[in-house]
Each structure stands twice: as C-alpha cells, then as structure tokens.
C-alpha cells in the first residue's frame, strides 16, 4: 500500500464542520526506515503523538457527520502544528528524551521532510477547509497529565484560542457549566503560535475555529474516546449557535 502522510475520514460529508488532528499518529514513515531510534516506550508517549486524540476525532466527526483529517506521521518526524520557521519544527530533545534520528538532521533533511509530509498534509487540510465559505475548524489535541519533573496539571480539558474567540468563548462557558469538568482557557499551552495549523487555516482566512486539548489519561481507551467525541459534539453545536459571527 502506498504511504500517505494524512488520512481523511468522511470526505463525502457536506457539513461546515471540519475536525483536524495534527498529532494523530506516532508512525515513522517507511522512507525513514520506520524508526527514529527511540525505544517503543518513548514512541508510545506524548512526545511522539497526542495519545487518544485520533479516536476522539473519529467519534466526533461521526457524531457531527462531518469530515476529519488526521496526520499519519509522528510529531517527532516533523511537527505539522508549527510554522515552517519555528525552531521546534524538528525536535532533537523532547521531555527528557533525545531523538537519535533527528540528531544529525540538517537543513536539507528538514526541507525534504517538509515536502514529503508536512506540506501535503496542509495542502489537503486547506482543500477541505476551502469547500465552504463558512467552514468551522475544530482542532483536537491531547496533553499529558504531568511532564517529567513538573507539577500535575489540574484541567480535564483546555480550550485554546487566539484573538478570534467567537466559538471558544461560548464553548468554554458551556463546558464550565458541567460540574465534573475543570476547564482551562489557553491551558496547558498558549492559544496561538504564528504559522501553526489554526493560524494557517483558521485565523488567516477568517474562519471560525477552536482548539480542544483533552487530558490523555481520560481518553486512553476506545470507549473513552467514543464517549468524549459524543459528549463534545452537542456542546460544540450549542456553542456555535451561541457564537457571534
């Protein structure tokens, strides 16, 4: 089977919603030998991909009956949620782990990975986003409960946004109304990096958008992922109805 750096689910669906998963996979593509020299335990960690996010994306897209696009290469190969000039685009050290396959990757290899994986993913994402004048982009990520040597993170879910909070504001309000959730605004990360996926496909085109961060220990199993996808769908629909256009 021919390798593709992305997967599209529900391409035939006509909904204005578009769900994205930049860090869906811990796969190292065949032309890199299928490995970056890290042990399997590291490739199963958050440093390689967003644990559980892909399953949530599929369940969310199924419930909303909308398309979804998922990357099919590890963020350690090259990070599709960074601008092309971002110094963290190709990581050599991440949360205490050295990435052997990136240690000697220079400008030529960086450019090759951009052309082979990063740019095809973003081209496909933009083609999906451009199908409607009123596309709404929801990016789904996950975060680890605790980085090495750092305090535990209290949030169950974080909603990230930049200056365009038309969807994020009502989404946060509705999630905060649910008594079992601790919700973070622009937590555990800041809501905007120049050139990241939401900037590139949402903000620069005036498309409504939000980024959802789910704590990975809450979405480890297929059942948990399905639960969160089905839980988030009606909240997003209600938030969109509440939003200011």
XYZ file of N, CA and C in Angstrom:
735
model
N 0.851 -1.197 0.000
C 0.000 0.000 0.000
C 0.889 1.252 0.000
N 0.550 2.203 -0.834
C 1.313 3.445 -0.923
C 1.108 4.291 0.333
N 2.194 4.788 0.875
C 2.110 5.608 2.075
C 1.573 7.001 1.751
N 0.703 7.520 2.626
C 0.225 8.900 2.556
C 0.436 9.548 3.914
N 0.877 10.804 3.952
C 1.126 11.461 5.235
C -0.138 11.941 5.945
N -1.303 11.645 5.404
C -2.552 12.039 6.062
C -3.655 11.051 5.705
N -4.696 11.061 6.532
C -5.902 10.270 6.305
C -7.098 11.209 6.365
N -8.052 11.013 5.490
C -9.285 11.796 5.515
C -10.447 10.854 5.796
N -11.240 11.192 6.789
C -12.436 10.427 7.138
C -13.658 11.243 6.730
N -14.621 10.590 6.093
C -15.872 11.265 5.754
C -15.720 12.377 4.745
N -14.889 12.177 3.749
C -14.655 13.222 2.750
C -15.935 13.624 2.021
N -16.889 12.706 1.937
C -18.130 12.971 1.204
C -19.136 13.782 2.024
N -18.888 13.958 3.304
C -19.829 14.664 4.162
C -19.816 16.164 3.863
N -20.984 16.786 3.891
C -21.135 18.173 3.431
C -21.167 19.198 4.557
N -21.040 18.768 5.793
C -21.129 19.680 6.920
C -20.062 20.778 6.859
N -20.379 21.927 7.435
C -19.415 23.021 7.521
C -18.342 22.757 8.581
N -18.596 21.841 9.509
C -17.589 21.476 10.499
C -16.430 20.755 9.826
N -15.227 21.015 10.287
C -14.039 20.272 9.870
C -13.215 19.986 11.119
N -12.994 18.705 11.405
C -12.240 18.295 12.580
C -10.830 17.913 12.130
N -9.835 18.407 12.838
C -8.441 18.125 12.469
C -7.705 17.475 13.638
N -6.723 16.668 13.281
C -5.884 16.014 14.290
C -4.443 16.060 13.797
N -3.725 17.085 14.209
C -2.354 17.297 13.738
C -1.390 16.227 14.243
N -1.663 15.702 15.425
C -0.737 14.761 16.066
C -1.418 13.419 16.284
N -2.045 12.905 15.239
C -2.852 11.695 15.360
C -2.034 10.430 15.512
N -0.807 10.413 14.987
C -0.078 9.162 14.799
C 1.342 9.243 15.352
N 1.835 8.103 15.815
C 3.251 8.001 16.199
C 4.057 7.271 15.126
N 3.526 7.214 13.933
C 4.176 6.481 12.838
C 5.411 7.226 12.325
N 6.459 6.479 12.062
C 7.626 6.992 11.358
C 7.561 6.428 9.943
N 7.485 7.264 8.918
C 7.248 6.789 7.560
C 8.298 5.803 7.064
N 7.912 4.977 6.080
C 8.820 3.941 5.574
C 10.138 4.487 5.045
N 10.116 5.677 4.425
C 11.367 6.175 3.843
C 12.348 6.676 4.904
N 11.913 6.707 6.163
C 12.824 6.966 7.274
C 13.190 5.670 7.990
N 12.802 4.568 7.387
C 13.120 3.266 7.974
C 12.155 2.833 9.057
N 11.073 3.601 9.259
C 10.073 3.236 10.250
C 10.496 3.473 11.688
N 11.615 4.140 11.903
C 12.089 4.379 13.268
C 12.967 5.620 13.316
N 12.936 6.280 14.473
C 13.850 7.391 14.740
C 14.880 7.000 15.791
N 14.973 5.705 16.065
C 15.964 5.218 17.011
C 15.549 5.286 18.461
N 14.292 5.648 18.724
C 13.777 5.706 20.085
C 13.210 4.357 20.498
N 13.262 4.021 21.779
C 12.608 2.799 22.240
C 11.095 2.902 22.101
N 10.445 1.734 22.039
C 8.990 1.706 21.867
C 8.279 2.468 22.978
N 8.811 2.406 24.177
C 8.165 3.104 25.292
C 8.107 4.601 25.047
N 9.145 5.178 24.458
C 9.130 6.606 24.144
C 8.172 6.908 22.996
N 8.118 6.034 21.993
C 7.216 6.264 20.860
C 5.753 6.133 21.269
N 5.493 5.509 22.410
C 4.121 5.405 22.915
C 3.740 6.587 23.798
N 4.696 7.492 24.070
C 4.459 8.641 24.927
C 3.922 9.826 24.131
N 3.521 10.855 24.888
C 3.008 12.075 24.284
C 4.042 12.786 23.433
N 5.328 12.492 23.630
C 6.341 13.176 22.823
C 6.227 12.794 21.352
N 5.662 11.623 21.058
C 5.583 11.142 19.683
C 4.260 11.470 19.011
N 3.188 11.586 19.805
C 1.865 11.883 19.241
C 0.926 12.273 20.367
N -0.300 12.670 20.018
C -1.303 13.030 21.013
C -2.126 11.787 21.336
N -1.788 11.174 22.452
C -2.401 9.910 22.842
C -3.921 10.055 22.918
N -4.643 9.177 22.219
C -6.096 9.145 22.283
C -6.824 10.122 21.388
N -6.120 11.104 20.840
C -6.799 12.169 20.088
C -7.463 11.649 18.814
N -6.820 10.732 18.107
C -7.374 10.249 16.841
C -8.733 9.591 17.041
N -8.864 8.787 18.097
C -10.144 8.141 18.357
C -11.239 9.131 18.681
N -10.906 10.183 19.429
C -11.882 11.229 19.721
C -12.307 11.931 18.434
N -11.341 12.219 17.583
C -11.638 12.906 16.320
C -12.601 12.085 15.468
N -12.356 10.795 15.365
C -13.235 9.949 14.559
C -14.650 9.901 15.139
N -14.745 9.771 16.457
C -16.063 9.735 17.091
C -16.775 11.077 16.957
N -16.033 12.160 17.104
C -16.618 13.499 16.980
C -17.104 13.746 15.559
N -16.287 13.385 14.571
C -16.679 13.581 13.176
C -17.876 12.708 12.806
N -17.920 11.490 13.322
C -19.067 10.624 13.065
C -20.341 11.219 13.660
N -20.233 11.760 14.872
C -21.412 12.305 15.545
C -21.894 13.580 14.867
N -20.970 14.420 14.446
C -21.327 15.663 13.744
C -21.605 15.437 12.263
N -21.288 14.234 11.770
C -21.412 13.905 10.349
C -20.668 14.926 9.488
N -19.378 15.050 9.792
C -18.534 15.994 9.089
C -17.204 15.335 8.752
N -16.418 15.925 7.863
C -15.108 15.360 7.534
C -14.082 15.600 8.637
N -13.072 14.761 8.623
C -11.936 14.914 9.534
C -10.664 14.593 8.777
N -9.588 15.259 9.135
C -8.277 14.954 8.567
C -7.310 14.684 9.707
N -6.529 13.618 9.550
C -5.590 13.187 10.571
C -4.214 13.013 9.943
N -3.184 13.509 10.601
C -1.829 13.267 10.136
C -1.500 11.785 10.285
N -0.547 11.306 9.490
C -0.093 9.912 9.638
C 1.429 9.866 9.731
N 1.978 10.796 10.511
C 3.408 10.788 10.824
C 3.587 11.407 12.198
N 4.571 10.915 12.922
C 4.819 11.395 14.272
C 5.241 12.856 14.280
N 4.852 13.545 15.317
C 5.297 14.929 15.501
C 6.812 15.012 15.629
N 7.472 13.897 15.968
C 8.925 13.880 16.049
C 9.574 13.831 14.672
N 8.846 13.386 13.662
C 9.354 13.406 12.286
C 9.435 14.850 11.813
N 8.335 15.547 11.957
C 8.246 16.989 11.740
C 6.882 17.404 12.267
N 6.799 18.537 12.925
C 5.581 18.880 13.643
C 4.649 19.723 12.767
N 3.494 19.174 12.356
C 2.599 19.938 11.490
C 1.879 21.073 12.202
N 1.971 21.127 13.530
C 1.343 22.223 14.248
C 2.364 23.291 14.648
N 3.332 23.490 13.804
C 4.308 24.563 13.965
C 4.475 25.266 12.622
N 4.835 26.538 12.667
C 5.161 27.242 11.441
C 6.442 26.698 10.837
N 6.619 26.885 9.563
C 7.795 26.328 8.886
C 9.106 26.918 9.398
N 9.061 28.083 10.015
C 10.274 28.702 10.547
C 10.429 28.494 12.054
N 9.524 27.749 12.661
C 9.572 27.549 14.111
C 10.765 26.673 14.483
N 11.553 27.067 15.486
C 12.726 26.262 15.868
C 12.370 24.894 16.437
N 11.115 24.692 16.865
C 10.695 23.387 17.392
C 10.039 22.511 16.328
N 10.142 22.906 15.072
C 9.558 22.135 13.985
C 10.117 20.721 13.932
N 11.411 20.582 14.174
C 12.086 19.293 14.143
C 12.892 19.168 15.430
N 12.338 18.394 16.358
C 12.887 18.339 17.715
C 14.016 17.316 17.825
N 15.056 17.688 18.573
C 16.163 16.773 18.870
C 16.136 16.271 20.310
N 15.430 17.002 21.168
C 15.272 16.627 22.572
C 13.866 17.022 22.992
N 13.140 16.081 23.616
C 11.755 16.371 23.988
C 11.446 15.678 25.314
N 11.077 16.473 26.300
C 10.688 15.980 27.621
C 11.655 14.919 28.136
N 12.938 15.217 28.042
C 13.969 14.353 28.586
C 14.481 13.254 27.676
N 13.894 13.104 26.496
C 14.316 12.042 25.567
C 15.030 12.631 24.360
N 16.227 12.134 24.082
C 16.968 12.510 22.875
C 16.418 11.695 21.710
N 16.208 12.344 20.557
C 15.680 11.670 19.374
C 16.854 11.378 18.439
N 17.373 10.147 18.444
C 18.577 9.844 17.664
C 18.421 10.136 16.174
N 17.256 9.830 15.604
C 17.067 10.022 14.173
C 17.024 11.471 13.736
N 16.943 12.380 14.691
C 16.926 13.809 14.370
C 18.238 14.502 14.717
N 19.140 13.783 15.359
C 20.353 14.400 15.892
C 21.176 15.085 14.807
N 21.250 14.452 13.643
C 22.073 14.998 12.554
C 21.231 15.481 11.374
N 19.954 15.686 11.595
C 19.080 16.163 10.518
C 19.313 17.656 10.308
N 19.925 17.992 9.191
C 20.239 19.379 8.893
C 19.197 20.026 8.007
N 19.579 21.128 7.375
C 18.645 21.912 6.567
C 18.094 21.109 5.385
N 18.927 20.287 4.767
C 18.472 19.508 3.610
C 17.416 18.484 4.024
N 17.644 17.790 5.120
C 16.678 16.804 5.595
C 15.409 17.479 6.091
N 15.547 18.612 6.735
C 14.374 19.368 7.162
C 13.509 19.745 5.961
N 14.135 20.234 4.891
C 13.393 20.604 3.683
C 12.732 19.383 3.051
N 13.428 18.251 3.069
C 12.847 17.036 2.494
C 11.603 16.609 3.271
N 11.678 16.684 4.594
C 10.519 16.288 5.404
C 9.356 17.262 5.234
N 9.654 18.528 5.076
C 8.591 19.489 4.779
C 7.839 19.095 3.506
N 8.581 18.768 2.467
C 7.963 18.418 1.185
C 7.268 17.061 1.216
N 7.820 16.122 1.974
C 7.298 14.756 1.959
C 6.083 14.571 2.855
N 6.019 15.286 3.984
C 4.977 15.013 4.976
C 4.170 16.257 5.350
N 4.864 17.281 5.763
C 4.218 18.473 6.317
C 3.341 19.189 5.275
N 3.920 19.516 4.139
C 3.175 20.308 3.154
C 2.017 19.534 2.521
N 2.160 18.243 2.198
C 0.985 17.511 1.698
C -0.174 17.487 2.696
N 0.131 17.345 3.969
C -0.919 17.372 4.990
C -1.639 18.714 4.973
N -0.891 19.804 4.956
C -1.521 21.122 4.998
C -2.248 21.458 3.700
N -1.749 20.971 2.586
C -2.463 21.181 1.317
C -3.823 20.494 1.360
N -3.860 19.258 1.843
C -5.120 18.518 1.931
C -6.072 19.175 2.931
N -5.529 19.637 4.059
C -6.366 20.307 5.057
C -6.995 21.566 4.467
N -6.211 22.355 3.753
C -6.737 23.594 3.180
C -7.790 23.304 2.110
N -7.599 22.258 1.338
C -8.604 21.895 0.333
C -9.939 21.563 0.987
N -9.900 20.846 2.103
C -11.132 20.548 2.828
C -11.746 21.815 3.411
N -10.928 22.658 4.004
C -11.429 23.878 4.635
C -12.051 24.828 3.615
N -11.534 24.826 2.397
C -11.990 25.769 1.362
C -13.280 25.324 0.684
N -13.806 24.164 1.040
C -15.028 23.695 0.378
C -16.244 24.530 0.746
N -16.214 25.199 1.889
C -17.329 26.035 2.331
C -16.824 27.435 2.660
N -17.676 28.412 2.423
C -17.323 29.782 2.802
C -17.394 29.972 4.313
N -18.141 29.102 5.001
C -18.342 29.265 6.436
C -17.815 28.068 7.232
N -16.735 27.467 6.764
C -16.132 26.337 7.468
C -15.800 26.709 8.910
N -16.048 25.769 9.807
C -15.684 25.909 11.216
C -14.664 24.813 11.528
N -13.475 25.210 11.959
C -12.399 24.256 12.219
C -12.303 23.976 13.714
N -12.299 22.688 14.051
C -12.077 22.247 15.425
C -10.845 21.352 15.422
N -9.785 21.816 16.052
C -8.563 21.029 16.170
C -8.594 20.292 17.510
N -8.310 18.990 17.480
C -8.332 18.185 18.700
C -6.919 17.704 19.012
N -6.503 17.943 20.245
C -5.194 17.523 20.743
C -5.379 16.875 22.108
N -4.313 16.271 22.609
C -4.329 15.790 23.991
C -3.037 16.213 24.680
N -3.095 16.255 26.004
C -1.916 16.637 26.786
C -1.724 15.642 27.921
N -0.472 15.437 28.276
C -0.156 14.522 29.359
C -0.427 15.192 30.709
N -0.839 14.380 31.674
C -1.192 14.940 32.976
C 0.007 15.559 33.680
N 1.213 15.032 33.393
C 2.397 15.550 34.070
C 3.639 15.362 33.216
N 4.340 16.441 32.949
C 5.644 16.373 32.326
C 6.676 15.971 33.373
N 7.783 15.417 32.919
C 8.824 14.979 33.850
C 9.334 16.144 34.693
N 9.277 15.949 36.018
C 9.774 16.975 36.931
C 8.881 18.181 37.091
N 7.669 18.136 36.537
C 6.750 19.272 36.610
C 5.538 18.925 37.469
N 4.785 19.936 37.938
C 3.565 19.666 38.713
C 2.493 18.996 37.835
N 1.574 18.297 38.493
C 0.449 17.722 37.751
C -0.441 18.848 37.240
N -1.095 18.583 36.138
C -1.980 19.566 35.527
C -3.427 19.272 35.948
N -4.147 20.273 36.430
C -5.466 20.011 37.012
C -6.610 19.931 36.013
N -6.403 20.386 34.778
C -7.517 20.525 33.858
C -7.915 19.185 33.240
N -9.190 18.997 33.024
C -9.670 17.872 32.235
C -9.629 18.220 30.747
N -9.940 19.462 30.455
C -9.984 19.930 29.074
C -9.519 21.374 29.023
N -8.780 21.711 27.992
C -8.383 23.089 27.754
C -8.913 23.546 26.401
N -9.330 24.792 26.334
C -9.776 25.399 25.077
C -8.801 26.501 24.725
N -8.165 26.368 23.567
C -7.130 27.306 23.141
C -7.668 28.182 22.018
N -7.336 29.459 22.096
C -7.739 30.380 21.042
C -6.796 31.564 21.024
N -6.771 32.242 19.911
C -6.030 33.493 19.783
C -7.026 34.634 19.921
N -6.897 35.670 19.112
C -7.786 36.815 19.208
C -9.207 36.501 18.744
N -9.373 35.494 17.909
C -10.703 35.113 17.441
C -11.279 34.080 18.406
N -12.114 34.528 19.314
C -12.701 33.624 20.310
C -14.210 33.479 20.118
N -14.682 33.724 18.893
C -16.124 33.677 18.642
C -16.731 32.333 19.010
N -16.021 31.259 18.728
C -16.513 29.931 19.085
C -15.994 29.508 20.456
N -14.770 29.866 20.772
C -14.166 29.406 22.025
C -14.866 29.978 23.255
N -15.285 31.234 23.213
C -15.945 31.831 24.384
C -17.203 31.059 24.772
N -18.152 30.856 23.858
C -19.340 30.090 24.259
C -19.041 28.625 24.553
N -18.026 28.065 23.912
C -17.652 26.688 24.202
C -17.129 26.567 25.632
N -16.266 27.477 26.047
C -15.759 27.472 27.418
C -16.911 27.640 28.407
N -17.824 28.569 28.129
C -18.946 28.806 29.037
C -19.784 27.547 29.222
N -20.021 26.826 28.142
C -20.847 25.614 28.239
C -20.093 24.490 28.949
N -18.809 24.362 28.695
C -18.041 23.323 29.378
C -17.899 23.640 30.866
N -17.710 24.913 31.205
C -17.586 25.292 32.614
C -18.880 25.052 33.382
N -19.997 24.999 32.686
C -21.286 24.741 33.338
C -21.464 23.264 33.702
N -20.568 22.405 33.209
C -20.657 20.979 33.509
C -19.877 20.707 34.800
N -20.538 20.213 35.837
C -19.941 20.185 37.180
C -18.755 19.249 37.346
N -18.581 18.298 36.441
C -17.491 17.330 36.598
C -16.216 17.738 35.872
N -16.189 18.935 35.286
C -15.049 19.333 34.468
C -14.299 20.518 35.067
N -12.980 20.439 35.025
C -12.115 21.591 35.267
C -11.589 22.037 33.913
N -11.934 23.249 33.515
C -11.685 23.752 32.168
C -10.634 24.849 32.216
N -9.672 24.791 31.315
C -8.661 25.825 31.230
C -8.786 26.632 29.953
N -8.697 27.935 30.080
C -8.633 28.800 28.887
C -7.157 29.004 28.545
N -6.797 28.635 27.326
C -5.394 28.693 26.904
C -4.479 27.983 27.912
N -4.953 26.822 28.348
C -4.204 25.928 29.215
C -4.296 24.514 28.632
N -3.250 23.717 28.700
C -1.967 23.976 29.362
C -0.957 24.695 28.482
N -1.388 25.218 27.338
C -0.485 25.910 26.417
C -1.101 27.233 26.007
N -0.287 28.193 25.565
C -0.840 29.426 24.987
C -1.663 29.106 23.736
N -2.579 29.994 23.432
C -3.529 29.706 22.378
C -3.097 30.021 20.969
N -1.891 30.515 20.767
C -1.547 30.913 19.401
C -0.043 30.883 19.195
N 0.372 30.224 18.129
C 1.748 30.274 17.650
C 1.699 30.696 16.179
N 2.458 31.696 15.774
C 2.448 32.107 14.375
C 2.769 30.930 13.457
N 1.910 30.722 12.468
C 2.139 29.666 11.490
C 1.635 28.306 11.898
N 1.036 28.167 13.115
C 0.501 26.864 13.488
C -0.761 26.566 12.676
N -1.338 25.397 12.868
C -2.444 24.970 11.997
C -3.650 25.897 12.063
N -4.035 26.297 13.274
C -5.190 27.188 13.395
C -4.892 28.550 12.786
N -3.681 29.041 12.977
C -3.306 30.310 12.348
C -3.380 30.186 10.830
N -2.806 29.134 10.322
C -2.684 28.951 8.878
C -4.030 28.749 8.189
N -4.894 27.945 8.786
C -6.144 27.571 8.117
C -7.381 28.242 8.696
N -7.261 28.794 9.899
C -8.389 29.469 10.517
C -8.236 30.968 10.520
N -7.293 31.469 11.310
C -7.165 32.905 11.516
C -6.860 33.664 10.239
N -5.963 33.141 9.421
C -5.563 33.862 8.209
C -6.684 33.941 7.174
N -7.709 33.118 7.328
C -8.835 33.116 6.384
C -10.126 33.628 7.018
N -10.078 34.019 8.277
C -11.277 34.492 8.953
C -12.267 33.390 9.278
N -11.816 32.146 9.308
C -12.720 31.028 9.611
C -12.871 30.864 11.124
N -14.082 30.595 11.557
C -14.299 30.304 12.963
C -13.523 29.053 13.341
N -13.025 29.037 14.585
C -12.139 27.949 14.974
C -12.060 27.825 16.477
N -11.630 26.669 16.918
C -11.240 26.457 18.302
C -10.298 25.266 18.351
N -9.519 25.184 19.427
C -8.624 24.053 19.633
C -8.944 23.442 20.991
N -9.227 22.151 20.986
C -9.599 21.430 22.194
C -8.435 20.546 22.625
N -7.993 20.714 23.860
C -6.966 19.871 24.470
C -7.627 18.991 25.532
N -7.542 17.674 25.371
C -8.084 16.736 26.344
C -6.938 16.046 27.076
N -7.099 15.866 28.377
C -6.047 15.187 29.130
C -5.994 13.719 28.728
N -4.824 13.244 28.400
C -4.702 11.949 27.727
C -5.110 10.759 28.583
N -5.007 10.872 29.909
C -5.428 9.735 30.732
C -6.940 9.557 30.742
N -7.676 10.547 30.216
C -9.132 10.454 30.123
C -9.589 9.834 28.811
N -8.665 9.650 27.872
C -9.049 9.148 26.546
C -8.108 8.026 26.099
N -7.733 7.173 27.026
C -6.800 6.099 26.707
C -7.460 4.950 25.946
N -8.711 4.665 26.228
C -9.387 3.516 25.626
C -10.335 3.960 24.525
N -10.695 3.001 23.667
C -11.650 3.299 22.594
C -12.983 3.760 23.164
N -13.394 3.163 24.266
C -14.663 3.564 24.889
C -14.601 5.004 25.387
N -13.491 5.371 26.020
C -13.332 6.746 26.499
C -13.290 7.736 25.340
N -12.630 7.368 24.272
C -12.535 8.245 23.104
C -13.909 8.458 22.473
N -14.667 7.379 22.361
C -16.017 7.499 21.814
C -16.892 8.365 22.727
N -16.755 8.159 24.024
C -17.527 8.955 24.986
C -17.255 10.448 24.801
N -15.982 10.817 24.704
C -15.648 12.234 24.587
C -16.080 12.808 23.245
N -15.940 12.037 22.172
C -16.409 12.520 20.883
C -17.895 12.789 20.892
N -18.644 11.866 21.483
C -20.099 12.026 21.539
C -20.505 13.111 22.532
N -19.704 13.309 23.561
C -20.007 14.359 24.535
C -19.740 15.745 23.975
N -18.653 15.884 23.242
C -18.274 17.200 22.737
C -19.165 17.679 21.590
N -19.695 16.763 20.794
C -20.446 17.157 19.599
C -21.621 18.078 19.918
N -22.536 17.718 20.821
C -23.659 18.627 21.087
C -23.222 19.924 21.770
N -22.137 19.883 22.547
C -21.640 21.111 23.172
C -21.119 22.063 22.103
N -20.427 21.524 21.120
C -19.941 22.350 20.018
C -21.101 22.928 19.206
N -22.103 22.116 18.937
C -23.276 22.607 18.188
C -23.945 23.754 18.945
N -24.100 23.601 20.247
C -24.731 24.649 21.051
C -23.856 25.902 21.096
N -22.544 25.696 21.222
C -21.627 26.849 21.244
C -21.664 27.605 19.923
N -21.756 26.878 18.823
C -21.833 27.540 17.512
C -23.117 28.353 17.417
N -24.208 27.808 17.935
C -25.470 28.547 17.914
C -25.383 29.801 18.779
N -24.581 29.762 19.830
C -24.425 30.919 20.740
C -23.409 31.939 20.225
N -22.617 31.566 19.252
C -21.466 32.384 18.860
C -21.876 33.637 18.122
N -20.939 34.579 18.080
C -21.129 35.792 17.289
C -20.375 35.631 15.984
N -21.044 35.892 14.890
C -20.439 35.686 13.574
C -19.735 36.949 13.112
